[in-house]
Coordinates of C-alpha atoms in Angstrom, one line a residue:
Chain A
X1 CA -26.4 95.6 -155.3
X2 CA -28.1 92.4 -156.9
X3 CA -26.7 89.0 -155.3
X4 CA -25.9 87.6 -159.3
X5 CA -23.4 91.0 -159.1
X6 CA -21.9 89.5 -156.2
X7 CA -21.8 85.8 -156.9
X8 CA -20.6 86.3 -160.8
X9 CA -17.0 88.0 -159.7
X10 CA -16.7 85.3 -157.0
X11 CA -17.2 82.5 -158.9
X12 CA -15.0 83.5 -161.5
X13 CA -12.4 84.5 -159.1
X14 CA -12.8 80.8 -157.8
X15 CA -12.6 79.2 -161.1
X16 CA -9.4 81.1 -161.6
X17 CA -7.7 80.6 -158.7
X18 CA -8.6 76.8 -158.8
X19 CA -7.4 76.1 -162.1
X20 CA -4.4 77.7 -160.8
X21 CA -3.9 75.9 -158.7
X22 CA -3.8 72.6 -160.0
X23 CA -1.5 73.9 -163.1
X24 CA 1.2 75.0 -161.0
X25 CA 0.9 71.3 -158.8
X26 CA 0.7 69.5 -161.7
X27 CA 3.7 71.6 -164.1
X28 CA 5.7 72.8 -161.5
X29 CA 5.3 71.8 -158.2
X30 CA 7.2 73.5 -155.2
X31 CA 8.8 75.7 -157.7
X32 CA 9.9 79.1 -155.9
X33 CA 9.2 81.3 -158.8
X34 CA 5.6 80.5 -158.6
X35 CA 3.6 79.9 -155.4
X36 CA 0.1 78.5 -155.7
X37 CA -2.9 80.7 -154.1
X38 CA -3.1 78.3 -151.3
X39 CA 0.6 79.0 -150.5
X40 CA -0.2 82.8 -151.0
X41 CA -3.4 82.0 -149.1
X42 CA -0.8 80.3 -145.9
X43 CA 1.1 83.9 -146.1
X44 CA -1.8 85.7 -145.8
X45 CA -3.3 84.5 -142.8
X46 CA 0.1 84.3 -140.7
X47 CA 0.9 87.9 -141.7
X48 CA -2.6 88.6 -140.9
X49 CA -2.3 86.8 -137.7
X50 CA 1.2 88.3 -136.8
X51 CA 0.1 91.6 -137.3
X52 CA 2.8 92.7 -139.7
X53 CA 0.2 92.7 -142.9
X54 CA -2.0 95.3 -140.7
X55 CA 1.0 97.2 -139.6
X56 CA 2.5 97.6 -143.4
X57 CA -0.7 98.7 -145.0
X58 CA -1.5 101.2 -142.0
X59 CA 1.9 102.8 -142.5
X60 CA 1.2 102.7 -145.9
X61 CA -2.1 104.0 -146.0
X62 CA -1.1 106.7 -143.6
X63 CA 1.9 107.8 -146.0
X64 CA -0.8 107.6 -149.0
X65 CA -3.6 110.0 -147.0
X66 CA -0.3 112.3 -146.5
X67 CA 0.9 112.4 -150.2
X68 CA -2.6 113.1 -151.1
X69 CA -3.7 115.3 -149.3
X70 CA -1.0 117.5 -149.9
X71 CA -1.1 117.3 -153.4
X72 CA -4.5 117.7 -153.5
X73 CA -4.1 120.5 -151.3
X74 CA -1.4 122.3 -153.2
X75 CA -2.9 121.1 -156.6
X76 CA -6.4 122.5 -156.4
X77 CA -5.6 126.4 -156.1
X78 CA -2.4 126.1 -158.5
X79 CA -5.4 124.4 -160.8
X80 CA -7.4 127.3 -160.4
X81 CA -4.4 130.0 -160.4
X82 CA -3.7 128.2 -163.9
X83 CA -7.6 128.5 -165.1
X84 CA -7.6 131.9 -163.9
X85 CA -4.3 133.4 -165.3
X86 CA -3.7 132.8 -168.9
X87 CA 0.6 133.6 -168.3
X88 CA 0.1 130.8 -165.3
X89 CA -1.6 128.4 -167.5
X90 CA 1.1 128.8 -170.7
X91 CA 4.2 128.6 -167.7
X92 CA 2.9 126.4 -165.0
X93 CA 0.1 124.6 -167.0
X94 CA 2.3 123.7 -169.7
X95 CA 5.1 122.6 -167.1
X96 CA 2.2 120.4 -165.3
X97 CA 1.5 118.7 -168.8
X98 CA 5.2 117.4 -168.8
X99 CA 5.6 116.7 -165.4
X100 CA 2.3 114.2 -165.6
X101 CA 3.5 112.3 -168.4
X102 CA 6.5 111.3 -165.9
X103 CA 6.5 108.1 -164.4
X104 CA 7.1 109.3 -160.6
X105 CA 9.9 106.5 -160.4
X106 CA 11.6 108.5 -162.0
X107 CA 11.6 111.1 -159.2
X108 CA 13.3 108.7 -156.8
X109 CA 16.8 109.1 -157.7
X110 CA 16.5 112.6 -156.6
X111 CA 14.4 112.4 -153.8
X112 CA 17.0 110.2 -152.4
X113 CA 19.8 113.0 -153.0
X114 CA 17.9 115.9 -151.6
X115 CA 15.8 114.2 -148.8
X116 CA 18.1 111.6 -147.8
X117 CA 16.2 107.3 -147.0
X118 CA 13.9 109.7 -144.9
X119 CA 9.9 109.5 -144.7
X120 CA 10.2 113.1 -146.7
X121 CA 11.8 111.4 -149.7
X122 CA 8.6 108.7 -149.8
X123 CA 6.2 112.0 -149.1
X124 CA 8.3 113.9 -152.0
X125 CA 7.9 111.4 -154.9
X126 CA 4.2 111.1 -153.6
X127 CA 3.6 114.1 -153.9
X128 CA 5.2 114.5 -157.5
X129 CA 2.8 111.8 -158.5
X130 CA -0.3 113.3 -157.2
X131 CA 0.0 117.3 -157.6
X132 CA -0.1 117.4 -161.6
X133 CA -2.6 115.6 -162.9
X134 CA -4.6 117.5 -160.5
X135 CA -3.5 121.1 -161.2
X136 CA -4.5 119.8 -164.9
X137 CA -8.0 118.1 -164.0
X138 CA -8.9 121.3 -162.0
X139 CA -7.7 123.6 -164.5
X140 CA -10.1 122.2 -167.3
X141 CA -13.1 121.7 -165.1
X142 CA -12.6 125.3 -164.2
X143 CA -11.8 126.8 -167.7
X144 CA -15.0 124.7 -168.5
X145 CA -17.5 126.3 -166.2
X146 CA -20.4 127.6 -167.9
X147 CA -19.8 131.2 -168.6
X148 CA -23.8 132.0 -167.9
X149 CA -23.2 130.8 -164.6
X150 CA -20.8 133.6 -163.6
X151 CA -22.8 135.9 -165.4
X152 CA -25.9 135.0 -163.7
X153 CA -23.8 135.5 -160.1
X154 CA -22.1 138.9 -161.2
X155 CA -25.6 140.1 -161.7
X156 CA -26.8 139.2 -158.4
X157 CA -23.6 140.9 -156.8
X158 CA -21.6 138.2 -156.6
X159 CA -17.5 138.8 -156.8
X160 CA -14.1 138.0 -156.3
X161 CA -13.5 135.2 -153.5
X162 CA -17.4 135.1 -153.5
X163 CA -17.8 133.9 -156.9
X164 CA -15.0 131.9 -156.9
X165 CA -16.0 129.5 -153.8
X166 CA -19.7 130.0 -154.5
X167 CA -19.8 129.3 -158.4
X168 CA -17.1 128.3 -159.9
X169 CA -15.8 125.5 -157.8
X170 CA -19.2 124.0 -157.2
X171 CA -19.6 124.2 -161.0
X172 CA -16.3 122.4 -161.6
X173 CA -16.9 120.2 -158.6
X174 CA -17.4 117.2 -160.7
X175 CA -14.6 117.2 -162.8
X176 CA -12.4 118.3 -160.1
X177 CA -13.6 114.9 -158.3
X178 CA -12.4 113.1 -161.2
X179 CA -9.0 114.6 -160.9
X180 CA -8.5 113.8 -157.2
X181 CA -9.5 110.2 -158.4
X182 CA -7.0 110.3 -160.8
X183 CA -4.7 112.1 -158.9
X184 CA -5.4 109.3 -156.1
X185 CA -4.4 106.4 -158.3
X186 CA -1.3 108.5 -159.6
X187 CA -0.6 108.5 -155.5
X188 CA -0.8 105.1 -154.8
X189 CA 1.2 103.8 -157.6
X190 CA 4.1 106.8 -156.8
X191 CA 4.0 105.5 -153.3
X192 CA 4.7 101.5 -154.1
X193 CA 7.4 102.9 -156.5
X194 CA 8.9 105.0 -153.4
X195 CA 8.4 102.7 -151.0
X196 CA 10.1 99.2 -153.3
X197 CA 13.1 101.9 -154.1
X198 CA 13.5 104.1 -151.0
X199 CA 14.6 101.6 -148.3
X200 CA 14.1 103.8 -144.6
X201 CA 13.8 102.4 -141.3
X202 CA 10.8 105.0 -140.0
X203 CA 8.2 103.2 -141.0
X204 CA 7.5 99.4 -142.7
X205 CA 4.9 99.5 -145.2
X206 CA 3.4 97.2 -148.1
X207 CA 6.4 98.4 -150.6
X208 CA 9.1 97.4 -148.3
X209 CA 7.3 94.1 -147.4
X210 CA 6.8 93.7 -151.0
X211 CA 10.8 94.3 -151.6
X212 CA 11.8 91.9 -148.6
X213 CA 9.3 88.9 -150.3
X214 CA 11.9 89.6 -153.3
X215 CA 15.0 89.8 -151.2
X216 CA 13.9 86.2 -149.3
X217 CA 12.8 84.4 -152.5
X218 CA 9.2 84.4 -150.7
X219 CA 6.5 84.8 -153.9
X220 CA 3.7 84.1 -151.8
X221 CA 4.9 87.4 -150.3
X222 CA 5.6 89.3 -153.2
X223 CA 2.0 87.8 -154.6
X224 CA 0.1 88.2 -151.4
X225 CA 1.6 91.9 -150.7
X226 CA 0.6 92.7 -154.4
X227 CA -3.1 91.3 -153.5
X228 CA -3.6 93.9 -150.6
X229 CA -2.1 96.4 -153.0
X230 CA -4.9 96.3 -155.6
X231 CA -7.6 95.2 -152.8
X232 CA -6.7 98.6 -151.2
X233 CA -7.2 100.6 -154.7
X234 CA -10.0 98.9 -155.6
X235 CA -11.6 99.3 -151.6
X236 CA -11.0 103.6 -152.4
X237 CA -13.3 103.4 -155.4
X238 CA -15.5 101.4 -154.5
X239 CA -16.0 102.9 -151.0
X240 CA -15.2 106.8 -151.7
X241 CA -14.7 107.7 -155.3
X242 CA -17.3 105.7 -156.8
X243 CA -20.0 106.8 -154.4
X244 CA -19.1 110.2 -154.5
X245 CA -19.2 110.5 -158.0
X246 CA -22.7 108.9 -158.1
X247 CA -23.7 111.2 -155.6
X248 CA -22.7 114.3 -157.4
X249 CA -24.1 113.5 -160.5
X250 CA -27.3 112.4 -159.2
X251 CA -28.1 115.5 -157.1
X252 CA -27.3 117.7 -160.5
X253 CA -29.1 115.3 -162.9
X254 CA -26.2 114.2 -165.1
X255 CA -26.8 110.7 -164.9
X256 CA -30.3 108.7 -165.8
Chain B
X1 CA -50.0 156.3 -171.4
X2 CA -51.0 158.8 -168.8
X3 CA -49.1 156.3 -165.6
X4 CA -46.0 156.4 -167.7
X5 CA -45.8 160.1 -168.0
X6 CA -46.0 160.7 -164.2
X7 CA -43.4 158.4 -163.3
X8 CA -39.7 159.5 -163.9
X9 CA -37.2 158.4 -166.1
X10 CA -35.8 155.7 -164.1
X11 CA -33.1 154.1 -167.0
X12 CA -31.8 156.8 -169.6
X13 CA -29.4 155.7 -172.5
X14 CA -28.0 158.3 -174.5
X15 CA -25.8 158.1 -177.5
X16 CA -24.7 154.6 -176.5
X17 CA -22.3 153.2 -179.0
X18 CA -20.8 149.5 -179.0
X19 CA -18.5 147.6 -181.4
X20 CA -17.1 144.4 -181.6
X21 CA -13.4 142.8 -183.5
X22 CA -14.8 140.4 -185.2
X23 CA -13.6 138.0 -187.7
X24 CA -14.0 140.8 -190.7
X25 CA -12.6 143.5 -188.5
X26 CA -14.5 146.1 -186.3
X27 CA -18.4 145.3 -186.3
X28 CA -21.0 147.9 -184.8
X29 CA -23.4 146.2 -183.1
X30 CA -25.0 149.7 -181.5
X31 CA -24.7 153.1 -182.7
X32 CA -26.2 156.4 -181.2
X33 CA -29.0 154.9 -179.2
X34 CA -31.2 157.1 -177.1
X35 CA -33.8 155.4 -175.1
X36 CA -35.6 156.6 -171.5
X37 CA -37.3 153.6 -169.6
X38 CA -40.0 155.4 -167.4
X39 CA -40.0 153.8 -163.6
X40 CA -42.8 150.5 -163.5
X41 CA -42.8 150.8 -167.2
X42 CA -42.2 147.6 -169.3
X43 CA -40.5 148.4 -172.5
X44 CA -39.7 145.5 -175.2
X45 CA -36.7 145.8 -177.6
X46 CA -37.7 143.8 -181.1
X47 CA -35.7 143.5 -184.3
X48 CA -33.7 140.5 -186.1
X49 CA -30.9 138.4 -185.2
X50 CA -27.9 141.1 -185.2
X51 CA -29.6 144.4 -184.6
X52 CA -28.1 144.4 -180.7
X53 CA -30.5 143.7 -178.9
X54 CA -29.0 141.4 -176.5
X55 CA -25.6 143.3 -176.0
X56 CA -27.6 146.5 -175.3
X57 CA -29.2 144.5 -172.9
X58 CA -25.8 143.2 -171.3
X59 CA -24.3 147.0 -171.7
X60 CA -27.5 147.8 -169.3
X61 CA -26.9 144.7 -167.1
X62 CA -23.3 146.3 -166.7
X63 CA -21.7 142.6 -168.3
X64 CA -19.9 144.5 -170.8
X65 CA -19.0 148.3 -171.2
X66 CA -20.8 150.3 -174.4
X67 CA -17.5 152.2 -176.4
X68 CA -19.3 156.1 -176.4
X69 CA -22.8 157.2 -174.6
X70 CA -24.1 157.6 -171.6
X71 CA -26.5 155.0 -169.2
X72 CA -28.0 156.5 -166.1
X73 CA -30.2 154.4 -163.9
X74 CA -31.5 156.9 -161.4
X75 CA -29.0 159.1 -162.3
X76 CA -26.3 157.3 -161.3
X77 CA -24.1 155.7 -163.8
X78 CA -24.1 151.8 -164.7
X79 CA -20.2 150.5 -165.4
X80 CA -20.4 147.0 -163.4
X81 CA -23.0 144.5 -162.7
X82 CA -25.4 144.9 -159.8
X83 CA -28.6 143.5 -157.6
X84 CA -30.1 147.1 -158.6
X85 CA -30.7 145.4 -162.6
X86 CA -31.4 141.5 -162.1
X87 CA -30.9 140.0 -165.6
X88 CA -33.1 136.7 -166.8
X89 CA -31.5 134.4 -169.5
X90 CA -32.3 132.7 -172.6
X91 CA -31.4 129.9 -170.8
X92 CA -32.5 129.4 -167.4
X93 CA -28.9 129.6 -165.2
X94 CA -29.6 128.0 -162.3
X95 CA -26.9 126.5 -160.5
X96 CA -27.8 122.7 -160.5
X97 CA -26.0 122.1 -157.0
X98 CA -28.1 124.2 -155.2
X99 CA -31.7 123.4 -154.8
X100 CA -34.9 125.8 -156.0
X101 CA -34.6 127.6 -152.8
X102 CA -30.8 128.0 -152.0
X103 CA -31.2 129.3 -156.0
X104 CA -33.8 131.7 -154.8
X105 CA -31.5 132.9 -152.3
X106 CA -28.4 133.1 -154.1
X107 CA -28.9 137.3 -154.4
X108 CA -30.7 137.6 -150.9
X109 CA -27.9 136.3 -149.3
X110 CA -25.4 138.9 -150.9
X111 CA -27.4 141.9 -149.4
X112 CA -25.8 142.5 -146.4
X113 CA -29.0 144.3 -144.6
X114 CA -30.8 141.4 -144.5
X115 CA -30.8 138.3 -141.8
X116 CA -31.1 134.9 -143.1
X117 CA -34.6 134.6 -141.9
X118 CA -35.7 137.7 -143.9
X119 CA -34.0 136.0 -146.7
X120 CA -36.2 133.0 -146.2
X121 CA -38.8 134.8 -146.3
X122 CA -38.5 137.1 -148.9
X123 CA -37.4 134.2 -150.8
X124 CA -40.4 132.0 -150.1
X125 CA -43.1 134.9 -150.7
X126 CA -41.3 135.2 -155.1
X127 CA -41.4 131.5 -155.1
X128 CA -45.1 131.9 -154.0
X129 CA -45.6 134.3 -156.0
X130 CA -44.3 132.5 -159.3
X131 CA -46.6 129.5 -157.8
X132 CA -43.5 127.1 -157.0
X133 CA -43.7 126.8 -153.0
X134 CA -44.1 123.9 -152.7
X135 CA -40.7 123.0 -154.6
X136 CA -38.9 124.7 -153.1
X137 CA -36.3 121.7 -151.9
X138 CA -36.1 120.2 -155.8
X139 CA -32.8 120.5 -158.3
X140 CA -33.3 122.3 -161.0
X141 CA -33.1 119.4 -163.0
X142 CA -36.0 117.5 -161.4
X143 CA -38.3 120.7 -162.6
X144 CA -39.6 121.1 -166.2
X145 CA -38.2 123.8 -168.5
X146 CA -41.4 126.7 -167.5
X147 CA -40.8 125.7 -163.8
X148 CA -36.5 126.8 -164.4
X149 CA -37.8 129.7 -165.9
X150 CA -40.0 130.5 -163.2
X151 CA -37.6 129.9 -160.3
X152 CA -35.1 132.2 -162.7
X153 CA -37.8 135.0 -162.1
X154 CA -38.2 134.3 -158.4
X155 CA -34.3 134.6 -158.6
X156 CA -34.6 138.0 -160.0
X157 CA -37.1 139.3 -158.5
X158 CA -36.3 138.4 -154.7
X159 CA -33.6 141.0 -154.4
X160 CA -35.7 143.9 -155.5
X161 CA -33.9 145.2 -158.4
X162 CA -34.7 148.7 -159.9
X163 CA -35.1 147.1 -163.4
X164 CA -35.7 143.6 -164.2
X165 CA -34.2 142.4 -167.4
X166 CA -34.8 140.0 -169.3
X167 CA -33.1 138.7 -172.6
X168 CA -35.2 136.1 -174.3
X169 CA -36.2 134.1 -171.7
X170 CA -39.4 132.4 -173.3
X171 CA -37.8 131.4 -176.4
X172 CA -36.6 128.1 -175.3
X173 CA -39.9 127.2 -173.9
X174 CA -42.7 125.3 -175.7
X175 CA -45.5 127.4 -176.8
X176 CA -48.2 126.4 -173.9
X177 CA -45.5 126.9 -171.2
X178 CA -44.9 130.0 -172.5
X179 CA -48.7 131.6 -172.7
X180 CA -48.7 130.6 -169.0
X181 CA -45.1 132.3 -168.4
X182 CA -46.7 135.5 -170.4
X183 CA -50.2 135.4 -168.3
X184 CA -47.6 135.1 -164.8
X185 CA -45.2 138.1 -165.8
X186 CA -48.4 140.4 -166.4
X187 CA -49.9 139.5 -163.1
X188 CA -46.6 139.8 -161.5
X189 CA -46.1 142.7 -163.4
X190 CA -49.3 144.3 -162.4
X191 CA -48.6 143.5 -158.8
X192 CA -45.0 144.5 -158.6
X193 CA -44.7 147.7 -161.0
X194 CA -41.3 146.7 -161.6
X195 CA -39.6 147.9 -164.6
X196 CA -38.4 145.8 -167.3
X197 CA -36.7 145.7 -170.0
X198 CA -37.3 142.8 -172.4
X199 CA -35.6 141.4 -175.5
X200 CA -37.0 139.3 -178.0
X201 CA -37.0 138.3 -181.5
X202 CA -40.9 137.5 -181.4
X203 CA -43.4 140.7 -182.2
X204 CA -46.6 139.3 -180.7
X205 CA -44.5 138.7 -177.8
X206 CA -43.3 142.4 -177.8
X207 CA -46.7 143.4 -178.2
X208 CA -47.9 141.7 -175.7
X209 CA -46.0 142.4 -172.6
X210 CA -44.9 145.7 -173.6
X211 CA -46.1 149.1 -173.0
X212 CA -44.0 150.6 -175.3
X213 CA -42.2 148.5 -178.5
X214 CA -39.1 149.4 -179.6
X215 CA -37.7 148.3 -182.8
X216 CA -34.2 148.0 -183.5
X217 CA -32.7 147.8 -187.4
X218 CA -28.8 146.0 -187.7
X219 CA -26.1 146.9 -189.2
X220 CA -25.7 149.2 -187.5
X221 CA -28.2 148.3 -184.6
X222 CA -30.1 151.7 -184.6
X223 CA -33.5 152.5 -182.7
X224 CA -35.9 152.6 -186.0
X225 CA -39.5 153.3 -184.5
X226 CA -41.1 153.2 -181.1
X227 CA -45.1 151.4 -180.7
X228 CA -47.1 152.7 -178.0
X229 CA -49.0 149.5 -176.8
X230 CA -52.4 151.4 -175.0
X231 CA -54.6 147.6 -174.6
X232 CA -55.7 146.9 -171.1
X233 CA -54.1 144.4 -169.2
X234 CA -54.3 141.4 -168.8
X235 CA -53.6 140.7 -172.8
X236 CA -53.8 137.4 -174.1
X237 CA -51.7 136.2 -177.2
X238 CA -54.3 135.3 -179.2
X239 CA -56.5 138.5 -178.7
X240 CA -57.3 140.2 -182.3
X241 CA -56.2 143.7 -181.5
X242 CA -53.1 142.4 -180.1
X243 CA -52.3 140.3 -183.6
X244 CA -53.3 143.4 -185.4
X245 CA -50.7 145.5 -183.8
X246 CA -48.4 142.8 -184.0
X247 CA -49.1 143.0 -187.5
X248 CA -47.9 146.5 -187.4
X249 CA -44.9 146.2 -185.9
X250 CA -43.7 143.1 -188.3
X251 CA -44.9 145.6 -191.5
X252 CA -42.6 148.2 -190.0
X253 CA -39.4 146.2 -189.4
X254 CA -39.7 144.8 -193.1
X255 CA -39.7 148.3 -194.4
X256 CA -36.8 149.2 -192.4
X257 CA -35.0 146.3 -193.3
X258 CA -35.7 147.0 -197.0
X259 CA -34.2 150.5 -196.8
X260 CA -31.2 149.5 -194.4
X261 CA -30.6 147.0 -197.5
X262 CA -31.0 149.4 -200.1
X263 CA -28.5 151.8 -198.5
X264 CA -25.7 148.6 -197.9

């Protein structure tokens, strides 16, 4: 990466903050509503020095690998199953199609009632979040694998389980990628939904901390909690989705 | 040809029938046709867009099942694909997330009586053989369209089939790529004595790879005439005899066409 794509983001981001700064001293200072980035800043550091900002996003992190994982893992075959079998696709795949345009909030309520404040109600509404958009993302990258491909493999004796894990999931690797990154980002923001609304004493992670900042009247909390939020999401795509993604289409010459 | 008549039949197609639901109801593609390939013989099918060619080649590939007829390769009868008839697209079908060699190996992998060093091998003597060794860790995408179409053959071939075939594969190919391609399957051809079976819109192709020529008419697709093709080997596209022939061939089809038209 060029230094000037380094530099420009941080200098804007200190401009911003800056400016911020000095409108809410000079407009409202010491207001509680709105805490400045140095008082966000203060927060930080003591919950970094404390421990408890580590703790949170570990517990939350953890609960996130979890969710996904699971969904991902219960998402690709039904996917495929869906691809594969036209009833599947016109039951399932049109049930999937609903269930993704629900906000996994919504999902709470019930979790709550069937799962009890337990870690399985968090992992449930997780999993809700995650497991639909990828049954539909691998269920279109599968329906559109080349056809000459499986032609190709049938001739050279290829069948079955063969074909299936030997063509057409390395053909539909790519968009299936895309739906796990999708389906990631449908995770995360389930889990900070579960986590603000499903108050259990297993575990304390970034939603909870992000409920008690409201509870106290502490923005810098709510603000600094929010911060790590999107500095997680936006670690997992630079460090694992983007990367893979290049990788992929680079080795199969999709990209220039 | 004296060669051809010593070897046995290897592919006979008898009475083989195919139709299709298309859009204005049931469409014949193939009606009644009778063809024998001889063993190391390399027959071309010819006519024009419609007259079957390509789904009598995927009935024989085993992609798709012919209606009424029989299709004996060795004797045996061909319902489902198989490494015994390798098939080489119009387009070259590699998979783009393997790399020329894992491609090459694809097949050799799926034959159960082989280890993986005899695969490597095997697969590294076709890719020699189609003059590609020393690519043999590029993606298909990094190679130019004649190279895909060569590994494609190495592809095929590597498995030993009983009957190579091959629908169109030149066509998408510029035409100095393809006098190379034609020059490589003759000397492979000549080396190998593998049969083919090769389909093609383009009569000086036909002509020039083929021993024997045979020219399908549509609607219904119908065998119409069968070319004996006696010129020595190597042939070269642009030889006179060969454009004479050709000549032939293209004089025939137009008549045929003329009198299938007459009679719709």
């Amino acid at each position: 990466m060029s230094p000037r794509r380094v530099i420009a983001p941080l200098l804007a981001l200190t401009v911003a903050l800056g400016l911020w700064e000095l409108l809410v001293a000079h407009y409202a200072p010491g207001s509680p509503f709105l805490p400045t980035p140095s008082d966000i800043g203060r927060w930080i550091w003591s919950a970094l020095l404390d421990g408890s900002l580590i703790s949170a996003t570990l517990v939350t992190l953890k609960r996130l690998g979890a969710g996904f994982l699971i969904g991902a893992a219960i998402g690709i075959p039904l996917g495929a199953l869906c691809a594969r079998v036209r009833v599947v696709r016109d039951t399932l795949g049109m049930l999937a199609l609903g269930l993704q345009t629900l906000p996994s909030v919504c999902w709470v309520p019930l979790a709550i009632l069937w799962f009890g404040q337990e870690e399985s109600a968090i992992l449930f509404v997780t999993v809700m979040g995650t497991v639909w958009s990828v049954v539909l993302a691998v269920q279109e990258s599968v329906l559109a694998v080349p056809p000459l491909y499986v032609r190709a493999a049938q001739t050279m004796g290829s069948r079955g389980f063969h074909l299936w894990s030997h063509v057409v999931l390395p053909a539909a690797l790519p968009g299936v990628l895309s739906g796990m990154k999708q389906g990631w980002a449908f995770a995360w923001r389930s889990l900070m939904a579960a986590e603000i609304f499903v108050v259990i004493l297993s575990g304390y992670g970034l939603g909870s901390m992000l409920h008690d900042g409201r509870e106290l009247l502490r923005m810098e909390q709510v603000v600094g909690v929010m911060g790590m939020v999107m500095l997680v999401g936006l670690l997992a795509d630079l460090a694992i989705f983007g990367p893979a993604e290049r990788w992929l289409r680079r080795s199969r010459g999709l990209s220039a | 040809m004296t060669q051809s008549a010593e070897n046995a039949v290897q592919l006979a197609l008898h009475g083989v029938t195919k139709s299709f639901n298309g859009g204005a109801g049931q469409v014949t593609a193939l009606e009644g046709i009778d063809l024998n390939v001889r063993q190391g013989e390399f027959v071309c099918l010819v006519g024009p867009s419609g007259c079957g060619k390509s789904t009598l080649l995927s009935l024989i590939a085993g992609l798709e099942q012919a209606d009424a007829g029989s299709m004996l390769l060795d004797g045996e009868p061909v319902r489902t694909p198989g490494r015994d008839r390798m098939v080489m697209f119009q387009q070259d079908a590699l998979f783009p997330w393997l790399n020329v060699l894992d491609n090459v190996l694809f097949g050799l992998r799926l034959k159960s009586n082989l280890t993986e060093v005899e695969c490597l091998e095997v697969a590294r003597y076709y890719l020699d053989l189609v003059g590609l060794a020393d690519r043999e860790r590029a993606r298909p995408h990094e190679l130019s369209g004649g190279m895909r179409q060569r590994v494609a053959l190495a592809r095929c071939l590597a498995p030993n089939p009983r009957v190579l075939l091959m629908d169109e594969p030149f066509s998408s190919l510029d035409a100095l790529t393809r006098d190379q391609l034609y020059g490589d399957i003759q000397r492979i051809f000549t080396q190998r004595r593998k049969t083919i079976v090769l389909v093609t819109h383009n009569i000086r192709e036909a002509v020039c790879l083929g021993d024997r020529v045979v020219l399908l008419s549509p609607n219904p697709g119908r065998v119409r005439q069968v070319f004996d093709i006696n010129l020595p080997r190597p042939r070269r596209i642009n030889d006179p005899a060969l454009a004479n022939l050709a000549a032939e061939v293209t004089a025939a089809l137009a008549t045929h066409l003329a009198t299938s038209e007459s009679v719709v």
